[in-house]
Coordinates of C-alpha atoms in Angstrom, one line a residue:
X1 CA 82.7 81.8 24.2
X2 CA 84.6 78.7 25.3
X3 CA 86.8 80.8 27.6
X4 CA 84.0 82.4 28.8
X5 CA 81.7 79.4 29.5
X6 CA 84.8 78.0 31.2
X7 CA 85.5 80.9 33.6
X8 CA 82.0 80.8 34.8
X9 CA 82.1 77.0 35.4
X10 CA 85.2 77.7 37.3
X11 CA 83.7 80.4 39.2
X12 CA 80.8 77.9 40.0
X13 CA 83.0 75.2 41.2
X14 CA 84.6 77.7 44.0
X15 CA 82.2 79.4 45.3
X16 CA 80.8 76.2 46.9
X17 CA 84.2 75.7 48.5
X18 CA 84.6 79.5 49.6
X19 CA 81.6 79.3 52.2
X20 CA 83.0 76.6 53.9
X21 CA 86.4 78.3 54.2
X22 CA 84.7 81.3 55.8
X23 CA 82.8 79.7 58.0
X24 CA 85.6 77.6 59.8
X25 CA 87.2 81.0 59.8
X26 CA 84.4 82.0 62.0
X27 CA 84.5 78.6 63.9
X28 CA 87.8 79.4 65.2
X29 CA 87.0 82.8 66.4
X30 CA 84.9 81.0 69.0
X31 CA 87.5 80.1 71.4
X32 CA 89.1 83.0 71.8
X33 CA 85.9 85.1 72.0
X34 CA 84.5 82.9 75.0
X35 CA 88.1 83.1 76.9
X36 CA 88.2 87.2 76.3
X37 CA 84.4 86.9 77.2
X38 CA 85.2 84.2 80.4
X39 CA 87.6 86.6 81.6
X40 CA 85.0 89.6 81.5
X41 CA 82.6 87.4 83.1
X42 CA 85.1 87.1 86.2
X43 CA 85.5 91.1 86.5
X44 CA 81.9 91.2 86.8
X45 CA 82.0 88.5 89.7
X46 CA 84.2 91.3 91.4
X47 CA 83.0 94.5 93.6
X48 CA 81.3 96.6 94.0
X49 CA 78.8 93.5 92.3
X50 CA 78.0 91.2 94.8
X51 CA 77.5 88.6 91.7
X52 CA 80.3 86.5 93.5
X53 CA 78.8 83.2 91.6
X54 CA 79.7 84.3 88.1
X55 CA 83.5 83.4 89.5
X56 CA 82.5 79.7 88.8
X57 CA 81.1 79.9 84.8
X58 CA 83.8 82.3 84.1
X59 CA 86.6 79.4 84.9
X60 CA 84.1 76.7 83.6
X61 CA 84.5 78.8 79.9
X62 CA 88.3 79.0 80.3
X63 CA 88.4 75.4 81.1
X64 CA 86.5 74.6 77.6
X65 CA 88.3 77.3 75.8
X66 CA 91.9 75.2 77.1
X67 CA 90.9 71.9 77.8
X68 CA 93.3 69.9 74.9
X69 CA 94.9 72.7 73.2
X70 CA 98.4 72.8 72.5
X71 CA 100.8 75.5 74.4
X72 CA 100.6 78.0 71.5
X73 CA 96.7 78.4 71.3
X74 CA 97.0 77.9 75.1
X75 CA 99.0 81.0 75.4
X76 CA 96.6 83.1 73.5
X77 CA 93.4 82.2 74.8
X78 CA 95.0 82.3 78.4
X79 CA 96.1 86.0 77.2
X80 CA 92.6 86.9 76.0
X81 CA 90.9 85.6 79.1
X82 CA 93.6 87.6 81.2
X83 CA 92.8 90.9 79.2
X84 CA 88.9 90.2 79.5
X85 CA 89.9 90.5 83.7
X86 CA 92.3 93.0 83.6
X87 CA 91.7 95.6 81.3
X88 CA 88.0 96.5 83.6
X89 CA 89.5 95.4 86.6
X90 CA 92.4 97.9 86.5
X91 CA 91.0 100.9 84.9
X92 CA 91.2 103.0 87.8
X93 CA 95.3 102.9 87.7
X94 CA 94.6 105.4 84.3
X95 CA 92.1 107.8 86.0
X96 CA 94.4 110.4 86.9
X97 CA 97.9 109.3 84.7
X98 CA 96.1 108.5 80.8
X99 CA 95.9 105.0 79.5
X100 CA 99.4 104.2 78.8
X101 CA 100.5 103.1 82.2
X102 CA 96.9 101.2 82.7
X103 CA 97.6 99.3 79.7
X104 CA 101.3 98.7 80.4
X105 CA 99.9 96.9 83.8
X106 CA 97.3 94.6 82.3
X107 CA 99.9 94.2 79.5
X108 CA 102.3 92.7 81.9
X109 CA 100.0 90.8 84.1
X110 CA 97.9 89.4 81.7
X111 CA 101.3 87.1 80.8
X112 CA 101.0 85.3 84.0
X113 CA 97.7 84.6 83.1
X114 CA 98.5 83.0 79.7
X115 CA 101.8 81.2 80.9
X116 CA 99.2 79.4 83.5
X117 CA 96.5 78.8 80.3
X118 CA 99.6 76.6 79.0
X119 CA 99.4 74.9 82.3
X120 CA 96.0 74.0 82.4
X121 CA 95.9 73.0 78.7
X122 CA 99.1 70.8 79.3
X123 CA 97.1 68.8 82.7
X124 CA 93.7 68.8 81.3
X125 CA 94.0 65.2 80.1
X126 CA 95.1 64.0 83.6
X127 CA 93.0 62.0 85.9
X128 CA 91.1 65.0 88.2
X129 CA 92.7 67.5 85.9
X130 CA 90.4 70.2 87.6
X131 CA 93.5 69.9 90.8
X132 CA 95.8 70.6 89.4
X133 CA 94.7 73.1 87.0
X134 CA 93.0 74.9 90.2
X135 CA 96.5 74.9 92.1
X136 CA 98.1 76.0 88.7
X137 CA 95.8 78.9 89.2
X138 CA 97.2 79.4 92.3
X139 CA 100.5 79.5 91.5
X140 CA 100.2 82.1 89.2
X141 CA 98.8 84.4 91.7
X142 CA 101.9 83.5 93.8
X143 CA 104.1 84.6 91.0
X144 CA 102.2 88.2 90.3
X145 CA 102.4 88.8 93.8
X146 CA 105.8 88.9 94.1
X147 CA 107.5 90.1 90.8
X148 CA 107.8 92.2 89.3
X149 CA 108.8 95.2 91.2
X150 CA 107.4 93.0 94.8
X151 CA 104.4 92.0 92.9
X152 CA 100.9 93.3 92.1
X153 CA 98.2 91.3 94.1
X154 CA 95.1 93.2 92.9
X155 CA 93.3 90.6 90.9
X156 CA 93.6 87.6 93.3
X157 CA 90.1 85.3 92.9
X158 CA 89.9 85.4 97.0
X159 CA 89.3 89.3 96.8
X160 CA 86.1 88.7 94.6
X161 CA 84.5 86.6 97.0
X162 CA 83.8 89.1 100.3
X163 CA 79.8 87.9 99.9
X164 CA 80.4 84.2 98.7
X165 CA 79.6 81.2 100.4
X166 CA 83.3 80.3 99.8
X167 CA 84.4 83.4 102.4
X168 CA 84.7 81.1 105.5
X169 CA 88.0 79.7 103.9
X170 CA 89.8 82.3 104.1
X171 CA 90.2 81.1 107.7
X172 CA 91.5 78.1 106.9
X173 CA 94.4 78.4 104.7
X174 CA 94.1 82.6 103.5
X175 CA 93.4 83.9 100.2
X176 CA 95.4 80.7 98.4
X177 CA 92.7 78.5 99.5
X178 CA 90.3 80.7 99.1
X179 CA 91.2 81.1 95.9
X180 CA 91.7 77.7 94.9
X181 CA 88.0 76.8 95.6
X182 CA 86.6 78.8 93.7
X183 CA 88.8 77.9 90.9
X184 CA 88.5 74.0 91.7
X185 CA 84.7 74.4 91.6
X186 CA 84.6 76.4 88.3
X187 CA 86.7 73.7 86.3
X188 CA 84.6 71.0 88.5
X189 CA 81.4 73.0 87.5
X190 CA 82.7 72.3 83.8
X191 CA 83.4 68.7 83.9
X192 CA 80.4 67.9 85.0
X193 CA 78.3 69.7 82.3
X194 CA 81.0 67.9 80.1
X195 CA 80.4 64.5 81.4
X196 CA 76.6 64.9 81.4
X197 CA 76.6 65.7 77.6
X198 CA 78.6 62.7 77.0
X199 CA 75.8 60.2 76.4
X200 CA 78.1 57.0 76.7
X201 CA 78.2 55.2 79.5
X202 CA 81.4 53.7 79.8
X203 CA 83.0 53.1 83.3
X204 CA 86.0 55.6 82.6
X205 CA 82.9 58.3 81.8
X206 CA 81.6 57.3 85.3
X207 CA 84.5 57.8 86.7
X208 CA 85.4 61.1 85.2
X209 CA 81.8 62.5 86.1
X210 CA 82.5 61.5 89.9
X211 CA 85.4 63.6 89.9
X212 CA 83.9 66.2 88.3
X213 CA 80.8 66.1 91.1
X214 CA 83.8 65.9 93.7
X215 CA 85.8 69.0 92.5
X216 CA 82.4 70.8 92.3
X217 CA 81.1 69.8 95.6
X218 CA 84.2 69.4 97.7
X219 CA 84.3 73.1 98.0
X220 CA 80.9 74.1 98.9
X221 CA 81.3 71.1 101.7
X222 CA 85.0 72.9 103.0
X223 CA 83.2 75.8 103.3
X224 CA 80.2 74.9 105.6
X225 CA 83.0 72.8 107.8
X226 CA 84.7 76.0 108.1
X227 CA 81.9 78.0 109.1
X228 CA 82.5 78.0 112.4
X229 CA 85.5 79.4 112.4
X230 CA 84.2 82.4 111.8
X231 CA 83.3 84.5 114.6
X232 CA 82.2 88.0 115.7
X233 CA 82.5 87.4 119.6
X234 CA 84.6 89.3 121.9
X235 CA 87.6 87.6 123.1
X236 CA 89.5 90.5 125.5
X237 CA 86.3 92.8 125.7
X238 CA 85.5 95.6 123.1
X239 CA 87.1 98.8 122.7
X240 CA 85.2 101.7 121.3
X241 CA 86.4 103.4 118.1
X242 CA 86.3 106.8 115.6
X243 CA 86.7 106.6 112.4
X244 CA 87.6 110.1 110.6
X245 CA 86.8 110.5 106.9
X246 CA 88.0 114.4 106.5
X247 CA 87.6 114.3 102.1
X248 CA 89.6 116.6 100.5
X249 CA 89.2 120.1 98.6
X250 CA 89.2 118.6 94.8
X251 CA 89.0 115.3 93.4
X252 CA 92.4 113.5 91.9
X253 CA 96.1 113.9 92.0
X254 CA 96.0 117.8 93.0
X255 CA 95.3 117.0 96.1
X256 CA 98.5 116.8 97.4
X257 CA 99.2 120.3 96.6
X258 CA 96.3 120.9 98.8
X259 CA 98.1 119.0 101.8
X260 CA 97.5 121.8 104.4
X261 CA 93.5 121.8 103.4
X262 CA 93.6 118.3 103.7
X263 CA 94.6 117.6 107.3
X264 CA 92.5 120.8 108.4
X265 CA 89.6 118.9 106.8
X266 CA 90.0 116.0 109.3
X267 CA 91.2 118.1 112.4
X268 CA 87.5 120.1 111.8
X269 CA 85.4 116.5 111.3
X270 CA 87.3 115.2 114.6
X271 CA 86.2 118.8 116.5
X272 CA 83.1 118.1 115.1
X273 CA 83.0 114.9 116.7
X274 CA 84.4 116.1 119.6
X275 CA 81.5 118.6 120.3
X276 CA 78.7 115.5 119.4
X277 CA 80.4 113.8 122.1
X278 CA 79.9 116.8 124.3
X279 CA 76.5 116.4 123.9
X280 CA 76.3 113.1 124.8
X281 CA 75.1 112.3 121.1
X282 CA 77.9 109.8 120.5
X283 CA 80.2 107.6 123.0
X284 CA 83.6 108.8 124.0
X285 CA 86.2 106.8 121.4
X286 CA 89.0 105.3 123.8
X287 CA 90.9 105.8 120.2
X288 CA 90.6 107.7 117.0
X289 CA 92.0 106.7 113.5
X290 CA 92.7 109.2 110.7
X291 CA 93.7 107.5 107.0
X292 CA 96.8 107.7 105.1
X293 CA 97.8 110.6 104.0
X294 CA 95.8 112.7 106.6
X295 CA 98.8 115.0 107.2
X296 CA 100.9 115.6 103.9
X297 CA 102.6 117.9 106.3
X298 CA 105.4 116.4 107.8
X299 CA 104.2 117.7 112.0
X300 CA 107.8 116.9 113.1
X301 CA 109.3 119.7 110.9
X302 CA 106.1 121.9 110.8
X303 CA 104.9 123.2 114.0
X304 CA 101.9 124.5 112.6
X305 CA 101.0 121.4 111.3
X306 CA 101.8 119.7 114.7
X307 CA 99.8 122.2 116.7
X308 CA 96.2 121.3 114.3
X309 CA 96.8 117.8 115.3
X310 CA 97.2 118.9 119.1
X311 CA 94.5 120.2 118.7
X312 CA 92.4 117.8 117.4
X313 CA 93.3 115.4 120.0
X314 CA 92.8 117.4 123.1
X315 CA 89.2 118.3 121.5
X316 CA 88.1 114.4 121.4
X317 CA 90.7 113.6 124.3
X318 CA 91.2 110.4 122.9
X319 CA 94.9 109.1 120.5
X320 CA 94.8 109.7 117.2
X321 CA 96.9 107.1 114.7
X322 CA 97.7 110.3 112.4
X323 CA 98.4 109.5 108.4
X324 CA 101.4 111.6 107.5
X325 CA 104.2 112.1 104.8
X326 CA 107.6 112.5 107.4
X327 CA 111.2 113.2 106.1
X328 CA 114.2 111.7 108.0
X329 CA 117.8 111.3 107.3
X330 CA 116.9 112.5 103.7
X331 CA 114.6 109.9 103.0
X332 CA 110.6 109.9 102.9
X333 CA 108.3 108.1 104.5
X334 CA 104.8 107.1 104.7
X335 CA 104.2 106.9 108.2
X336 CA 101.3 106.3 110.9
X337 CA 101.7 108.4 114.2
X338 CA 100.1 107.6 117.0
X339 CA 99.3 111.1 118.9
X340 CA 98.5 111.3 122.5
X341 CA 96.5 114.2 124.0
X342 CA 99.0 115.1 126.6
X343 CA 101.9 113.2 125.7
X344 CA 102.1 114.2 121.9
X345 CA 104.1 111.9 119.3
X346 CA 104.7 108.7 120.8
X347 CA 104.8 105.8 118.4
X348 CA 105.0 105.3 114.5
X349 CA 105.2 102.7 111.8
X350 CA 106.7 103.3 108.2
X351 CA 104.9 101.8 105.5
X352 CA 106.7 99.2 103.9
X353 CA 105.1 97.8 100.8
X354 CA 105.5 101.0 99.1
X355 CA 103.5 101.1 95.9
X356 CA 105.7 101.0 92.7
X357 CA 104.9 103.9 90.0
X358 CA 102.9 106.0 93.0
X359 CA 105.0 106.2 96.1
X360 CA 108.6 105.5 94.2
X361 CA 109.6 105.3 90.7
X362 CA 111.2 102.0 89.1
X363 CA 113.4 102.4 86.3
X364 CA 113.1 106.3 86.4
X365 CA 115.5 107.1 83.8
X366 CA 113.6 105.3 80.9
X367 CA 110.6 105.8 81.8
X368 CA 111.6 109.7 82.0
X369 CA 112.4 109.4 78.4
X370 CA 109.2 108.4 77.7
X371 CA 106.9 110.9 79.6
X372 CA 109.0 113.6 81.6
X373 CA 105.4 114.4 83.1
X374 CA 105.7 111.0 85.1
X375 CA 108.7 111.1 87.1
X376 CA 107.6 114.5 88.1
X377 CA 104.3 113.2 89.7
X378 CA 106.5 110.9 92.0
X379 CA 109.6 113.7 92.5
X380 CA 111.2 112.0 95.2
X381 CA 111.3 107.7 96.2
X382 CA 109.1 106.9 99.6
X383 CA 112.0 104.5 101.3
X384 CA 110.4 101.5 103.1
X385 CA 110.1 100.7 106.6
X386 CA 111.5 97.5 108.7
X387 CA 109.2 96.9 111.3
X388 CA 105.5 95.4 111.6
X389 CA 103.2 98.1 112.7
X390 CA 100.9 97.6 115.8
X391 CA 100.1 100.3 118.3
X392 CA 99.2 100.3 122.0
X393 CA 96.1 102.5 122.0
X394 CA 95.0 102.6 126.1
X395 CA 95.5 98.6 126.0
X396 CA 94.2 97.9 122.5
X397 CA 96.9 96.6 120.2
X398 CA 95.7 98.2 116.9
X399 CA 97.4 96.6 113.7
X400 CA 98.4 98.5 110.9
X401 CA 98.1 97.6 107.2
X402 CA 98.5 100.9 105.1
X403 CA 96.1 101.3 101.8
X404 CA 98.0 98.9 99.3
X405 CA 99.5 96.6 102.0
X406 CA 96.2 94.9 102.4
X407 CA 96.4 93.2 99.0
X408 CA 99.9 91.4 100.7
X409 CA 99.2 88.5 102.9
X410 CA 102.3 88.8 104.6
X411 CA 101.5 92.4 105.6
X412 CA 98.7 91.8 107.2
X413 CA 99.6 88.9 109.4
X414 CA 102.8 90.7 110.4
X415 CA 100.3 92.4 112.5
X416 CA 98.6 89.4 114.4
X417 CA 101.1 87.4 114.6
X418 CA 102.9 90.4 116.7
X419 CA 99.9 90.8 118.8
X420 CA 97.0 93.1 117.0
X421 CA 93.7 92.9 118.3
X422 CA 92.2 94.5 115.8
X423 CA 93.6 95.7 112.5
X424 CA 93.1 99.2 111.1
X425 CA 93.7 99.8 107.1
X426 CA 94.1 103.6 106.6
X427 CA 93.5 104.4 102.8
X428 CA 94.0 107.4 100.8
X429 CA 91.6 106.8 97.1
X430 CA 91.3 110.8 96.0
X431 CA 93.6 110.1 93.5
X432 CA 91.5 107.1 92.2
X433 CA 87.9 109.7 91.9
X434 CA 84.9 107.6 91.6
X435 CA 86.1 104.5 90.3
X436 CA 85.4 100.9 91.4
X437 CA 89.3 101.3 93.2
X438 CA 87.9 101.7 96.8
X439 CA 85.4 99.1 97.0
X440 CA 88.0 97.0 95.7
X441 CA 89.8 97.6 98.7
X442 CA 87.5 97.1 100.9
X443 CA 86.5 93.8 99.5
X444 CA 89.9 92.9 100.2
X445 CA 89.7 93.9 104.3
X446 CA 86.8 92.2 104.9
X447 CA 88.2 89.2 103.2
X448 CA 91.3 89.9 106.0
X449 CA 88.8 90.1 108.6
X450 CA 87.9 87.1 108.3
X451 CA 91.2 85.3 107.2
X452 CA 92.4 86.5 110.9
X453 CA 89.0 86.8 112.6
X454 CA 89.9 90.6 113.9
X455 CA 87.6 93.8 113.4
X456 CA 89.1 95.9 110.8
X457 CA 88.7 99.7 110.1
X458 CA 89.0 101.3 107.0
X459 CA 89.7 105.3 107.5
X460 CA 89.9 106.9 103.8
X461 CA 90.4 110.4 102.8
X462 CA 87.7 110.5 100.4
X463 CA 85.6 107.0 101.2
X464 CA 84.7 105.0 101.1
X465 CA 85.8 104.3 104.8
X466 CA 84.3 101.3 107.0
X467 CA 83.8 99.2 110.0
X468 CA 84.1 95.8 109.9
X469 CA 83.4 93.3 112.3
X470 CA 86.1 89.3 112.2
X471 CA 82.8 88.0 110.3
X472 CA 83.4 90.0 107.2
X473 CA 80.1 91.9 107.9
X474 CA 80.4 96.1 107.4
X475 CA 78.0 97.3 109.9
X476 CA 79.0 100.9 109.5
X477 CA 80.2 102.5 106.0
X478 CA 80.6 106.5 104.7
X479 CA 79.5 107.7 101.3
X480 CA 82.3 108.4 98.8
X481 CA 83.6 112.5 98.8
X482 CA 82.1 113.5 102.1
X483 CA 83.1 114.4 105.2
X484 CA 81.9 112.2 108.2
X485 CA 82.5 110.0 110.8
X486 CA 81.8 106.7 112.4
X487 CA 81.5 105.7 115.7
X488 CA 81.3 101.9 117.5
X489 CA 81.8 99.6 120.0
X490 CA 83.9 96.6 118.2
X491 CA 85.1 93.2 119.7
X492 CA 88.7 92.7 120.4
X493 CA 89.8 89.0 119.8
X494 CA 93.5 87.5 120.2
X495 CA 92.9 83.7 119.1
X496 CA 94.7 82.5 115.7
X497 CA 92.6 81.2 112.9
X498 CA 94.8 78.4 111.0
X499 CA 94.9 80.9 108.5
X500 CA 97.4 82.9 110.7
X501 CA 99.5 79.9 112.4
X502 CA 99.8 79.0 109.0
X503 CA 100.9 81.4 106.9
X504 CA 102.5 80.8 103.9
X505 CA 102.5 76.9 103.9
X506 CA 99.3 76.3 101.9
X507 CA 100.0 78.4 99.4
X508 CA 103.7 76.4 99.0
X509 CA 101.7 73.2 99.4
X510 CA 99.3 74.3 96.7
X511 CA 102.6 75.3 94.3
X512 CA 103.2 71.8 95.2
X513 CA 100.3 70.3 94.0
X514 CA 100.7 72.8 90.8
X515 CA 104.0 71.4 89.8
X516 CA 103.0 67.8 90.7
X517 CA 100.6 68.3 87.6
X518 CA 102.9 69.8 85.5
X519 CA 105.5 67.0 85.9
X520 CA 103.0 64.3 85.4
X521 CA 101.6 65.7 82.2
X522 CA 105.3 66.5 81.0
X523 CA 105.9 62.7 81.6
X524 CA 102.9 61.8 79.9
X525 CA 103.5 62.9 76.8
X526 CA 106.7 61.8 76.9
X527 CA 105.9 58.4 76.9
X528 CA 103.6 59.3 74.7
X529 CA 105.8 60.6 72.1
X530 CA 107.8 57.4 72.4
X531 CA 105.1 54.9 72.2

């Protein structure tokens, strides 16, 4: 009975202590449940939503989540919020291919979201820690951009914001000070919640919440100054131009083995155009653009293929900047050509950013011992081309920035800064079916558009394909999976926004800025340590 009346006491003298336990269990669940929760906040910020805003509590929640935390917990909760992104964001790279490379992807990028969480833990204790941590931001955007395998700029915070009040920046400095705004005003957004549930009233508390006001109002102020350098006005008159959205036989990656249905598809839609015009329903074009991919067969070695797009272009008598997949030398390209009416072939451009995993294959020989099934979807390497695209269409110098170039600022102003007028994005998203892929792109044109104040046109296979004026603004816009066409009238403008003369220098200026923070919180707690 003794040992019995014993156990129990000591029974009854744990279970007091056991609740606790569990419950700070729990408590530390909460961190990295509101950065996983943070980051899905900011994929919802992100098209085809126009809930641009949610951008701002998303990075207020990852500054809590970080804000003190050493460089391990950092790491983790940076990871988490990068997954929360990602793993929605990016789900249209497994349509087609299964899950494994989808996850691989957000596996891999979601690192250079953690590595910057151990930044912005590591400055969050400096004076205006919301800098630096915003440029840190920054800098890890640089980084996925460029490596590895040239980068993977899908993701970038300027992308989200093609409705935001924010957009007019992108005419300033480009997507890296876009991007750093809205960053700088989500952590600002944060301090200042913190600062007003601090009920002391001490003067470094004063002087903490005036930051945090500045870094939240700073960038709504930058963006109304830069208003009005955003303009839709024609510059060296207007050109009128046709869009062709052809769509394609079946959804997904058969397709391609459908190439020969696939460029008959637009040839019909730009005959059909061509006998609206006829009737005076629709303006003669003075150009037409097809997308990418428009002609899977190469019309240099196939003269049937060469004779549909003669054809087509005598019917609407206008140049057609032709999609099409061209062998030379052995090696494959993905290349615009520009096809006059009576003159045939004249120019071209080879893409250059290829896409890694869908136009060549990295590391083919491992990952063909992985999934044979892989390498055969991309059987032979697309080879890159050397030169900027921009073609003379009847005095219009069109700009060309094929499907996945757009996400690459340099690709882009290649084009203005060799003379485009107006900048032309020809897609190809059948392989992506109905996924949130496309409007995804064409978030990112219209944030172009305005970066370089130039109309941009988005031709697609399959949609969803678009006009869109140096303001951002889609005034004309297919459905997804249909065939149609657009029509307009669109300015042509030759100016340069700073954005363009500038180029890459705020985004070095902002890595600048990013390792400026690093090093002073580095040195801080080494004095710290020694003290």
């Amino acid at each position: 009975m003794t040992v019995t009346a014993t156990t129990v006491g000591r029974q009854d003298q744990m279970e007091p202590s056991a609740a606790p336990s569990r419950g700070a269990r729990l408590l530390r669940l909460v961190p990295a449940a509101a950065a996983a929760l943070s980051g899905v906040l900011l994929y919802v910020s992100f098209p085809p939503r126009t809930l641009w805003w949610l951008a701002l509590p998303a990075f207020a929640g990852l500054g809590w989540v970080l804000r003190g935390r050493g460089w391990k917990a950092a790491f983790g909760l940076g990871y988490l919020f990068g997954l929360g992104f990602l793993l929605p964001l990016l789900v249209w790279t497994g349509v087609e291919v299964g899950p494994g490379p989808w996850l691989a992807l957000v596996a891999i990028e979601a690192v250079f979201v953690a590595l910057v969480g151990v930044g912005v833990a590591a400055v969050s204790k400096l004076p205006a820690w919301p800098v630096w941590a915003a440029a840190l931001w920054i800098a890890g955007e640089a980084a996925r951009a460029r490596v590895p395998f040239r980068g993977f700029p899908w993701g970038k915070i300027a992308f989200g914001q093609a409705d935001g009040v924010f957009l007019p920046l992108a005419a300033v400095g480009g997507t890296p000070v876009l991007g750093f705004a809205v960053v700088l005003c989500g952590f600002g957004l944060y301090e200042v919640v913190r600062a007003a549930l601090d009920w002391r009233r001490t003067r470094e508390v004063r002087r903490t919440a005036a930051v945090a006001l500045l870094s939240l109002a700073a960038p709504v102020l930058a963006a109304v100054a830069a208003r009005p350098l955003v303009s839709d006005k024609a510059e060296d008159g207007t050109a009128t131009v046709a869009v062709i959205q052809g769509n394609v036989p079946r959804l997904g990656l058969e397709f391609n083995a459908q190439r020969r249905a696939v460029l008959d598809y637009h040839a019909r839609e730009t005959e059909r155009l061509a006998a609206e015009i006829r009737a005076g329903k629709v303006p003669r074009p003075d150009f037409v653009l097809w997308p990418e991919n428009s002609s899977d067969i190469d019309p240099f070695a196939n003269a049937d293929a060469a004779a549909v797009i003669e054809k087509a272009a005598k019917a609407v008598d206008a140049p057609i900047s032709v999609g099409g997949v061209v062998e030379r030398d052995g090696r494959l390209y993905n290349e615009q050509i520009l096809w006059d009416p009576a003159k045939g072939p004249t120019q071209t451009y080879d893409k250059r950013q290829v896409q890694p995993f869908g136009e060549y294959l990295p590391l083919r020989s491992f990952i063909g011992a992985i999934n044979e099934t892989w390498t055969s979807m991309v059987h032979q390497d697309f080879s890159r081309g050397s030169e900027p695209g921009v073609f003379d269409l009847d005095g219009t110098e069109v700009g060309l920035a094929t499907c996945y170039e757009a996400a690459f600022d340099w690709a882009v102003r290649d084009t203005v800064i060799h003379g485009a007028q107006m900048i032309s994005v020809p897609s190809n998203n059948a392989t992506f079916d109905r996924s949130e892929m496309t409007y995804q792109q064409l978030a990112m044109s219209r944030v172009r558009a305005v970066e370089h104040s130039r109309t941009v046109t988005v031709p697609v296979t399959s949609g969803v394909s678009a006009i869109i004026l140096p303001d951002g603004t889609i005034t004309q816009k297919t459905g997804m999976f249909v065939a149609d066409s657009l029509v307009q009238e669109v300015p042509l403008r030759s100016s340069q926004t700073p954005a363009t003369r500038l180029g890459i220098l705020p985004e070095i200026a902002l890595l600048l800025v990013a390792a400026g923070g690093v090093g002073w919180a580095i040195g801080a707690g080494m004095r710290g340590r020694r003290g």
